Amino acid sequence: MLFPVYWMVNVSLTRTGDMRADPPHWFPRNPTFAGYADVLRDQIPALTTSLGIGLGCVALTLAVAAPAAYSLARLRPRSVGAVGFLLLVAQMIPSVVMAIGFYAVYVRLGWLNSVWGLILADSTIAVPFGVMVLTAFMSGIPAELLQAARIDGAGTWRTFVSVVLPLSRNALLTVSLFAFLWAWSDFVFASTLSRNADAIPITLGIYQYIGNNTTEWNSIMATAVVASVPAAVLLVIAQRFVAGGVVAGAVKD
Amino acid sequence: METTTTTAPQAAGSGSQASGPAEPSARRRGGRTAQERSVRWAGRAFLAPLLVYLLAFYAYPLFRNVDLSLHEYTVRSFVQGGAEFTGLANYRDVIGADAFVPALRNTLVFTFVSIAAQYAIGLALAVFFRNGFRLSGLLRGMFLVPWLLPLIVSGSTWSWMLNSDNGIVNSVLEAFGIGQINWLTDPGWALTSVIIANIWLGIPFNLVILYSGLQNIPDELYEAAALDGASAWQQFRRVTFPLLRPVSAITLLLGLVYTLKVVDVIWIMTTGGPGTSSTTLAVWSYREAFGTGLPDFSPAATAGNLLIFLALAFGLLYIRLEGRARRGDPS
């Protein structure tokens, strides 16, 4: 399972001259950091753009999903079933259909090639997931805690902010993690809504790299390694509660 | 939308949500306490952003796609409006195109082979990890890595590994005496290549969900089965598999929904080619709209909409079969 990852690192350290070796070298014999130097030279702006898009997506996803999940889980409006169904259908819409729709709208509004446009589009990947995970989690908060808050005079908003949100920390972190990673790794929206921009995200940076040079695979793979670092870091930090959070959302219905 | 659902006569003003937090005196009015009403209003208010969001970012793009598929849009009319209404002509064109049947077949093969393999491998790994052992947590964590890598990264890594001249895969096969396979450039192998990469990508998701499903099966059942002399395989067939059913169902359904619409892996590795040998409906739609220099949004939207129909049809069929199986199954 990890072999492709190893291979990516291996190639990123291989000299261009050794790239076409037959058979390929199983480990970098003459390791070079030239690929990484290229990344530092070329891709810093793209990495920064992706960071901004990722964080923007997290903020937007949480702002929409958390209150909705609280409502669905604890306040139980009459439309609970309908909203659940809408979320399921929303996930069935292919991203390419969404991309065409967004393109059509953005062309009119002049939002193409903008970071904001990408944040909005990318957030659609995580919002249904976020609502599902958070709803499942918030349903599990003991009712006594919420009643206690009410008796102490807290209104719905106070209860939400001071009781429900802190208790849902793990679920919120899980959703944030995935919202960030999905936005970070999005390719379809980036390649359709931000094609000629100065500010391109890193996925498109890699794609254009591949298109422009097919010989410098060490640079391409070095960019790939660098682009994977956030995933690796977040995985290490978040390992513990991520699995639980995902499962809570997926299995409970 | 707000007042129609209450049958009791309402005092004037449905705008009473302005009264804010629950009044402690449970004053009765219209058969409901003030507190209940306040909670109901809060429920709607908290849900409102999501509904607005769904309308703006799902419903409207979807509507726009249907609109595109029913008109003959050119690059110009796309920006300025005024495209000719052509009814279902786009659907006739797309379904009648030579590439349609292969694309449909590719979509189905890609989806079902991917899901079946991801599920089988994910389940095997989940069973393997079920009884935690030293370092199993760490090892399990490593299995999640493919899931978290950006698709462009995994896609380009796989292209490089499957490269015909000096890719590592061919070089290993050669050591076993198997001749060179042109994974990405041979029409007979391109679909297989993207399926292999996609299976690799989907295993972590299956592993995570199935593993946690296994955690909920009580150990006593296995102990009892072992006492009755059940072999490992019998335990799997009689205990694990049936009890894992609901979790398996949701895993497969989500897998179906996600896999049908995959564009990126295929696009990055083969751009749907050579020819149309690895073109699925999603890739077709993407290529028409964005893949060439000349965007042709009407057929793209049409292919996309057909894909939605397909997803809905399979989703409903699946839910129905699943429901029937569950009813027929006394456990």
PDB file of N, CA and C in Angstrom, chain B residues 84-132:
ATOM      1  N   GLU B  84     -30.567  28.845 -28.225  1.00  0.00           N
ATOM      2  CA  GLU B  84     -31.792  28.282 -28.774  1.00  0.00           C
ATOM      3  C   GLU B  84     -32.241  27.083 -27.957  1.00  0.00           C
ATOM      4  N   PHE B  85     -33.545  27.013 -27.695  1.00  0.00           N
ATOM      5  CA  PHE B  85     -34.088  25.875 -26.969  1.00  0.00           C
ATOM      6  C   PHE B  85     -34.210  24.692 -27.919  1.00  0.00           C
ATOM      7  N   THR B  86     -33.605  23.577 -27.544  1.00  0.00           N
ATOM      8  CA  THR B  86     -33.614  22.443 -28.469  1.00  0.00           C
ATOM      9  C   THR B  86     -34.235  21.201 -27.852  1.00  0.00           C
ATOM     10  N   GLY B  87     -34.856  21.365 -26.691  1.00  0.00           N
ATOM     11  CA  GLY B  87     -35.502  20.210 -26.080  1.00  0.00           C
ATOM     12  C   GLY B  87     -34.510  19.114 -25.762  1.00  0.00           C
ATOM     13  N   LEU B  88     -34.865  17.908 -26.150  1.00  0.00           N
ATOM     14  CA  LEU B  88     -34.040  16.767 -25.785  1.00  0.00           C
ATOM     15  C   LEU B  88     -32.992  16.426 -26.852  1.00  0.00           C
ATOM     16  N   ALA B  89     -32.789  17.330 -27.800  1.00  0.00           N
ATOM     17  CA  ALA B  89     -31.859  17.021 -28.897  1.00  0.00           C
ATOM     18  C   ALA B  89     -30.474  16.643 -28.387  1.00  0.00           C
ATOM     19  N   ASN B  90     -30.006  17.355 -27.360  1.00  0.00           N
ATOM     20  CA  ASN B  90     -28.687  17.029 -26.822  1.00  0.00           C
ATOM     21  C   ASN B  90     -28.639  15.607 -26.287  1.00  0.00           C
ATOM     22  N   TYR B  91     -29.740  15.201 -25.650  1.00  0.00           N
ATOM     23  CA  TYR B  91     -29.771  13.845 -25.097  1.00  0.00           C
ATOM     24  C   TYR B  91     -29.740  12.825 -26.221  1.00  0.00           C
ATOM     25  N   ARG B  92     -30.499  13.117 -27.305  1.00  0.00           N
ATOM     26  CA  ARG B  92     -30.463  12.211 -28.458  1.00  0.00           C
ATOM     27  C   ARG B  92     -29.055  12.122 -29.015  1.00  0.00           C
ATOM     28  N   ASP B  93     -28.402  13.293 -29.131  1.00  0.00           N
ATOM     29  CA  ASP B  93     -27.044  13.309 -29.695  1.00  0.00           C
ATOM     30  C   ASP B  93     -26.083  12.505 -28.841  1.00  0.00           C
ATOM     31  N   VAL B  94     -26.137  12.762 -27.526  1.00  0.00           N
ATOM     32  CA  VAL B  94     -25.166  12.100 -26.645  1.00  0.00           C
ATOM     33  C   VAL B  94     -25.399  10.596 -26.636  1.00  0.00           C
ATOM     34  N   ILE B  95     -26.655  10.192 -26.482  1.00  0.00           N
ATOM     35  CA  ILE B  95     -26.935   8.759 -26.407  1.00  0.00           C
ATOM     36  C   ILE B  95     -26.673   8.096 -27.747  1.00  0.00           C
ATOM     37  N   GLY B  96     -26.888   8.859 -28.837  1.00  0.00           N
ATOM     38  CA  GLY B  96     -26.671   8.285 -30.144  1.00  0.00           C
ATOM     39  C   GLY B  96     -25.216   8.262 -30.590  1.00  0.00           C
ATOM     40  N   ALA B  97     -24.365   8.974 -29.849  1.00  0.00           N
ATOM     41  CA  ALA B  97     -22.970   9.070 -30.288  1.00  0.00           C
ATOM     42  C   ALA B  97     -22.293   7.705 -30.225  1.00  0.00           C
ATOM     43  N   ASP B  98     -21.330   7.514 -31.133  1.00  0.00           N
ATOM     44  CA  ASP B  98     -20.611   6.237 -31.184  1.00  0.00           C
ATOM     45  C   ASP B  98     -19.929   5.919 -29.861  1.00  0.00           C
ATOM     46  N   ALA B  99     -19.503   6.979 -29.190  1.00  0.00           N
ATOM     47  CA  ALA B  99     -18.707   6.759 -27.980  1.00  0.00           C
ATOM     48  C   ALA B  99     -19.581   6.478 -26.760  1.00  0.00           C
ATOM     49  N   PHE B 100     -20.909   6.604 -26.921  1.00  0.00           N
ATOM     50  CA  PHE B 100     -21.747   6.522 -25.724  1.00  0.00           C
ATOM     51  C   PHE B 100     -21.738   5.141 -25.080  1.00  0.00           C
ATOM     52  N   VAL B 101     -21.955   4.118 -25.901  1.00  0.00           N
ATOM     53  CA  VAL B 101     -22.028   2.766 -25.333  1.00  0.00           C
ATOM     54  C   VAL B 101     -20.707   2.363 -24.661  1.00  0.00           C
ATOM     55  N   PRO B 102     -19.563   2.597 -25.347  1.00  0.00           N
ATOM     56  CA  PRO B 102     -18.300   2.310 -24.641  1.00  0.00           C
ATOM     57  C   PRO B 102     -18.154   3.108 -23.343  1.00  0.00           C
ATOM     58  N   ALA B 103     -18.565   4.383 -23.368  1.00  0.00           N
ATOM     59  CA  ALA B 103     -18.416   5.204 -22.159  1.00  0.00           C
ATOM     60  C   ALA B 103     -19.280   4.652 -21.031  1.00  0.00           C
ATOM     61  N   LEU B 104     -20.502   4.246 -21.387  1.00  0.00           N
ATOM     62  CA  LEU B 104     -21.386   3.676 -20.372  1.00  0.00           C
ATOM     63  C   LEU B 104     -20.782   2.388 -19.814  1.00  0.00           C
ATOM     64  N   ARG B 105     -20.279   1.567 -20.731  1.00  0.00           N
ATOM     65  CA  ARG B 105     -19.678   0.305 -20.295  1.00  0.00           C
ATOM     66  C   ARG B 105     -18.457   0.573 -19.413  1.00  0.00           C
ATOM     67  N   ASN B 106     -17.609   1.516 -19.843  1.00  0.00           N
ATOM     68  CA  ASN B 106     -16.446   1.863 -19.017  1.00  0.00           C
ATOM     69  C   ASN B 106     -16.866   2.336 -17.633  1.00  0.00           C
ATOM     70  N   THR B 107     -17.924   3.180 -17.599  1.00  0.00           N
ATOM     71  CA  THR B 107     -18.392   3.691 -16.318  1.00  0.00           C
ATOM     72  C   THR B 107     -18.790   2.533 -15.405  1.00  0.00           C
ATOM     73  N   LEU B 108     -19.554   1.596 -15.958  1.00  0.00           N
ATOM     74  CA  LEU B 108     -20.044   0.480 -15.134  1.00  0.00           C
ATOM     75  C   LEU B 108     -18.889  -0.418 -14.698  1.00  0.00           C
ATOM     76  N   VAL B 109     -17.993  -0.734 -15.646  1.00  0.00           N
ATOM     77  CA  VAL B 109     -16.868  -1.613 -15.298  1.00  0.00           C
ATOM     78  C   VAL B 109     -15.990  -0.937 -14.244  1.00  0.00           C
ATOM     79  N   PHE B 110     -15.660   0.310 -14.506  1.00  0.00           N
ATOM     80  CA  PHE B 110     -14.819   1.061 -13.566  1.00  0.00           C
ATOM     81  C   PHE B 110     -15.436   1.066 -12.170  1.00  0.00           C
ATOM     82  N   THR B 111     -16.742   1.364 -12.117  1.00  0.00           N
ATOM     83  CA  THR B 111     -17.403   1.482 -10.824  1.00  0.00           C
ATOM     84  C   THR B 111     -17.465   0.134 -10.107  1.00  0.00           C
ATOM     85  N   PHE B 112     -17.933  -0.892 -10.806  1.00  0.00           N
ATOM     86  CA  PHE B 112     -18.187  -2.143 -10.088  1.00  0.00           C
ATOM     87  C   PHE B 112     -16.898  -2.892  -9.749  1.00  0.00           C
ATOM     88  N   VAL B 113     -15.957  -2.913 -10.668  1.00  0.00           N
ATOM     89  CA  VAL B 113     -14.697  -3.590 -10.336  1.00  0.00           C
ATOM     90  C   VAL B 113     -14.002  -2.855  -9.189  1.00  0.00           C
ATOM     91  N   SER B 114     -13.967  -1.521  -9.271  1.00  0.00           N
ATOM     92  CA  SER B 114     -13.333  -0.747  -8.198  1.00  0.00           C
ATOM     93  C   SER B 114     -13.975  -1.049  -6.856  1.00  0.00           C
ATOM     94  N   ILE B 115     -15.304  -0.942  -6.801  1.00  0.00           N
ATOM     95  CA  ILE B 115     -15.987  -1.107  -5.518  1.00  0.00           C
ATOM     96  C   ILE B 115     -15.779  -2.509  -4.969  1.00  0.00           C
ATOM     97  N   ALA B 116     -15.934  -3.517  -5.842  1.00  0.00           N
ATOM     98  CA  ALA B 116     -15.815  -4.897  -5.373  1.00  0.00           C
ATOM     99  C   ALA B 116     -14.426  -5.138  -4.801  1.00  0.00           C
ATOM    100  N   ALA B 117     -13.394  -4.686  -5.509  1.00  0.00           N
ATOM    101  CA  ALA B 117     -12.039  -4.941  -5.036  1.00  0.00           C
ATOM    102  C   ALA B 117     -11.717  -4.133  -3.780  1.00  0.00           C
ATOM    103  N   GLN B 118     -12.123  -2.867  -3.770  1.00  0.00           N
ATOM    104  CA  GLN B 118     -11.872  -2.048  -2.586  1.00  0.00           C
ATOM    105  C   GLN B 118     -12.521  -2.664  -1.358  1.00  0.00           C
ATOM    106  N   TYR B 119     -13.749  -3.124  -1.540  1.00  0.00           N
ATOM    107  CA  TYR B 119     -14.489  -3.679  -0.415  1.00  0.00           C
ATOM    108  C   TYR B 119     -13.832  -4.966   0.055  1.00  0.00           C
ATOM    109  N   ALA B 120     -13.495  -5.854  -0.885  1.00  0.00           N
ATOM    110  CA  ALA B 120     -12.916  -7.142  -0.506  1.00  0.00           C
ATOM    111  C   ALA B 120     -11.576  -6.941   0.204  1.00  0.00           C
ATOM    112  N   ILE B 121     -10.724  -6.094  -0.358  1.00  0.00           N
ATOM    113  CA  ILE B 121      -9.413  -5.882   0.259  1.00  0.00           C
ATOM    114  C   ILE B 121      -9.555  -5.137   1.584  1.00  0.00           C
ATOM    115  N   GLY B 122     -10.443  -4.128   1.584  1.00  0.00           N
ATOM    116  CA  GLY B 122     -10.668  -3.373   2.819  1.00  0.00           C
ATOM    117  C   GLY B 122     -11.166  -4.284   3.930  1.00  0.00           C
ATOM    118  N   LEU B 123     -12.067  -5.196   3.592  1.00  0.00           N
ATOM    119  CA  LEU B 123     -12.625  -6.109   4.595  1.00  0.00           C
ATOM    120  C   LEU B 123     -11.546  -7.070   5.094  1.00  0.00           C
ATOM    121  N   ALA B 124     -10.751  -7.601   4.175  1.00  0.00           N
ATOM    122  CA  ALA B 124      -9.689  -8.512   4.583  1.00  0.00           C
ATOM    123  C   ALA B 124      -8.728  -7.811   5.543  1.00  0.00           C
ATOM    124  N   LEU B 125      -8.358  -6.586   5.219  1.00  0.00           N
ATOM    125  CA  LEU B 125      -7.456  -5.845   6.100  1.00  0.00           C
ATOM    126  C   LEU B 125      -8.110  -5.555   7.448  1.00  0.00           C
ATOM    127  N   ALA B 126      -9.405  -5.196   7.401  1.00  0.00           N
ATOM    128  CA  ALA B 126     -10.107  -4.886   8.648  1.00  0.00           C
ATOM    129  C   ALA B 126     -10.130  -6.106   9.554  1.00  0.00           C
ATOM    130  N   VAL B 127     -10.394  -7.292   8.979  1.00  0.00           N
ATOM    131  CA  VAL B 127     -10.401  -8.517   9.775  1.00  0.00           C
ATOM    132  C   VAL B 127      -8.999  -8.777  10.328  1.00  0.00           C
ATOM    133  N   PHE B 128      -8.009  -8.524   9.491  1.00  0.00           N
ATOM    134  CA  PHE B 128      -6.621  -8.718   9.918  1.00  0.00           C
ATOM    135  C   PHE B 128      -6.285  -7.831  11.119  1.00  0.00           C
ATOM    136  N   PHE B 129      -6.777  -6.598  11.094  1.00  0.00           N
ATOM    137  CA  PHE B 129      -6.455  -5.658  12.166  1.00  0.00           C
ATOM    138  C   PHE B 129      -7.401  -5.784  13.358  1.00  0.00           C
ATOM    139  N   ARG B 130      -8.411  -6.636  13.255  1.00  0.00           N
ATOM    140  CA  ARG B 130      -9.455  -6.652  14.260  1.00  0.00           C
ATOM    141  C   ARG B 130      -8.908  -6.885  15.661  1.00  0.00           C
ATOM    142  N   ASN B 131      -8.105  -7.913  15.803  1.00  0.00           N
ATOM    143  CA  ASN B 131      -7.488  -8.132  17.104  1.00  0.00           C
ATOM    144  C   ASN B 131      -6.223  -7.303  17.151  1.00  0.00           C
ATOM    145  N   GLY B 132      -6.305  -6.185  17.865  1.00  0.00           N
ATOM    146  CA  GLY B 132      -5.166  -5.272  17.904  1.00  0.00           C
ATOM    147  C   GLY B 132      -3.914  -6.000  18.364  1.00  0.00           C
TER     148      GLY B 132
END
